[in-house]
Coordinates of C-alpha atoms in Angstrom, one line a residue:
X1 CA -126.9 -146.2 39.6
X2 CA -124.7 -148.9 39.7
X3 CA -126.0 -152.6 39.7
X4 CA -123.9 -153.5 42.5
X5 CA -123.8 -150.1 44.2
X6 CA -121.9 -150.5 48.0
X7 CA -122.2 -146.9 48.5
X8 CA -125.5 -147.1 48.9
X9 CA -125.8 -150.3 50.9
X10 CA -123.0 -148.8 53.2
X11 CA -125.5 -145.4 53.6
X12 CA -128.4 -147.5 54.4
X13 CA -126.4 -148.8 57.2
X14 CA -125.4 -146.0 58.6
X15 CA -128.7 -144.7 58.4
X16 CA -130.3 -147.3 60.4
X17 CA -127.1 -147.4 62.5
X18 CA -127.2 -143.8 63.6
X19 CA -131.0 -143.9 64.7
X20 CA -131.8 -141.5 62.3
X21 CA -134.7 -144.1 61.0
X22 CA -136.2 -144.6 64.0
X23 CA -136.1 -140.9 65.2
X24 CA -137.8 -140.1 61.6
X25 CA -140.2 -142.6 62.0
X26 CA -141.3 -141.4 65.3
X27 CA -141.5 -137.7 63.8
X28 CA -142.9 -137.9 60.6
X29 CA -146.5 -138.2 59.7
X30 CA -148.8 -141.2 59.1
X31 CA -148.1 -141.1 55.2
X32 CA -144.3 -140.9 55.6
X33 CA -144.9 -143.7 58.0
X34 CA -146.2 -145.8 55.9
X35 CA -143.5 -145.0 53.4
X36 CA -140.4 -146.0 55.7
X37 CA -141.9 -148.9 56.5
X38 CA -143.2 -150.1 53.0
X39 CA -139.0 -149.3 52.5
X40 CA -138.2 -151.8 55.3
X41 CA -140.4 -154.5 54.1
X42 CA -139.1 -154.2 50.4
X43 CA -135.7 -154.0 51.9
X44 CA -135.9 -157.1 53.6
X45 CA -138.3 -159.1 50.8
X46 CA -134.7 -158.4 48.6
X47 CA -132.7 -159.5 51.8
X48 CA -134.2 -163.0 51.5
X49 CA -134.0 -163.1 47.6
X50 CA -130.3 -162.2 47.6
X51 CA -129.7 -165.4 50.8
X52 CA -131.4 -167.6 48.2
X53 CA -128.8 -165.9 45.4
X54 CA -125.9 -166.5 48.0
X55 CA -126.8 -170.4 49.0
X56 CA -127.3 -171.0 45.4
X57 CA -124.0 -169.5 44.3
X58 CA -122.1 -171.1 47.2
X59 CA -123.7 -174.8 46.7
X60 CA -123.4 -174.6 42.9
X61 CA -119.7 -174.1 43.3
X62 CA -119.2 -176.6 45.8
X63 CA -121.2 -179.1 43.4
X64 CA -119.4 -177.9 40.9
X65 CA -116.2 -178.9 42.8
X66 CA -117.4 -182.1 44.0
X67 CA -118.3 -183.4 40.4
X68 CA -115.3 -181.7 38.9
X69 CA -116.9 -179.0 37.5
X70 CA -119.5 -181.1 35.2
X71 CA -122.4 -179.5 36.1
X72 CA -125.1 -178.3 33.3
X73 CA -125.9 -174.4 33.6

């Protein structure tokens, strides 16, 4: 699988998109339960890890700019 793999991302979407989560959720049984939403909470613990990679990126460049590119790594 590919680091960056969009594929997948767009899949995900569509998945929760379509209802298809929610109408698997409401048929599946306690254990698979559990499982979607252990999913969900992973997904979104890496939702706020990769908004903390974004601001970082975006504000490093902008400092970067401001100082004229100066900055230490």
């Amino acid at each position: 699988m590919a680091l960056l793999d969009h594929a997948y991302l767009e899949k995900l979407e569509a998945y929760f998109a379509s209802g298809d989560l929610e109408q698997d959720f409401e048929f599946a049984d306690e254990e698979k339960r559990m499982a979607i939403l252990e999913f969900l909470e992973k997904l979104m613990d890496l939702a706020d890890i990769a908004d903390e990679q974004a601001t970082k990126l975006i504000f490093k460049g902008q400092l970067e700019q401001m100082l004229g590119g100066n900055t230490q790594k």
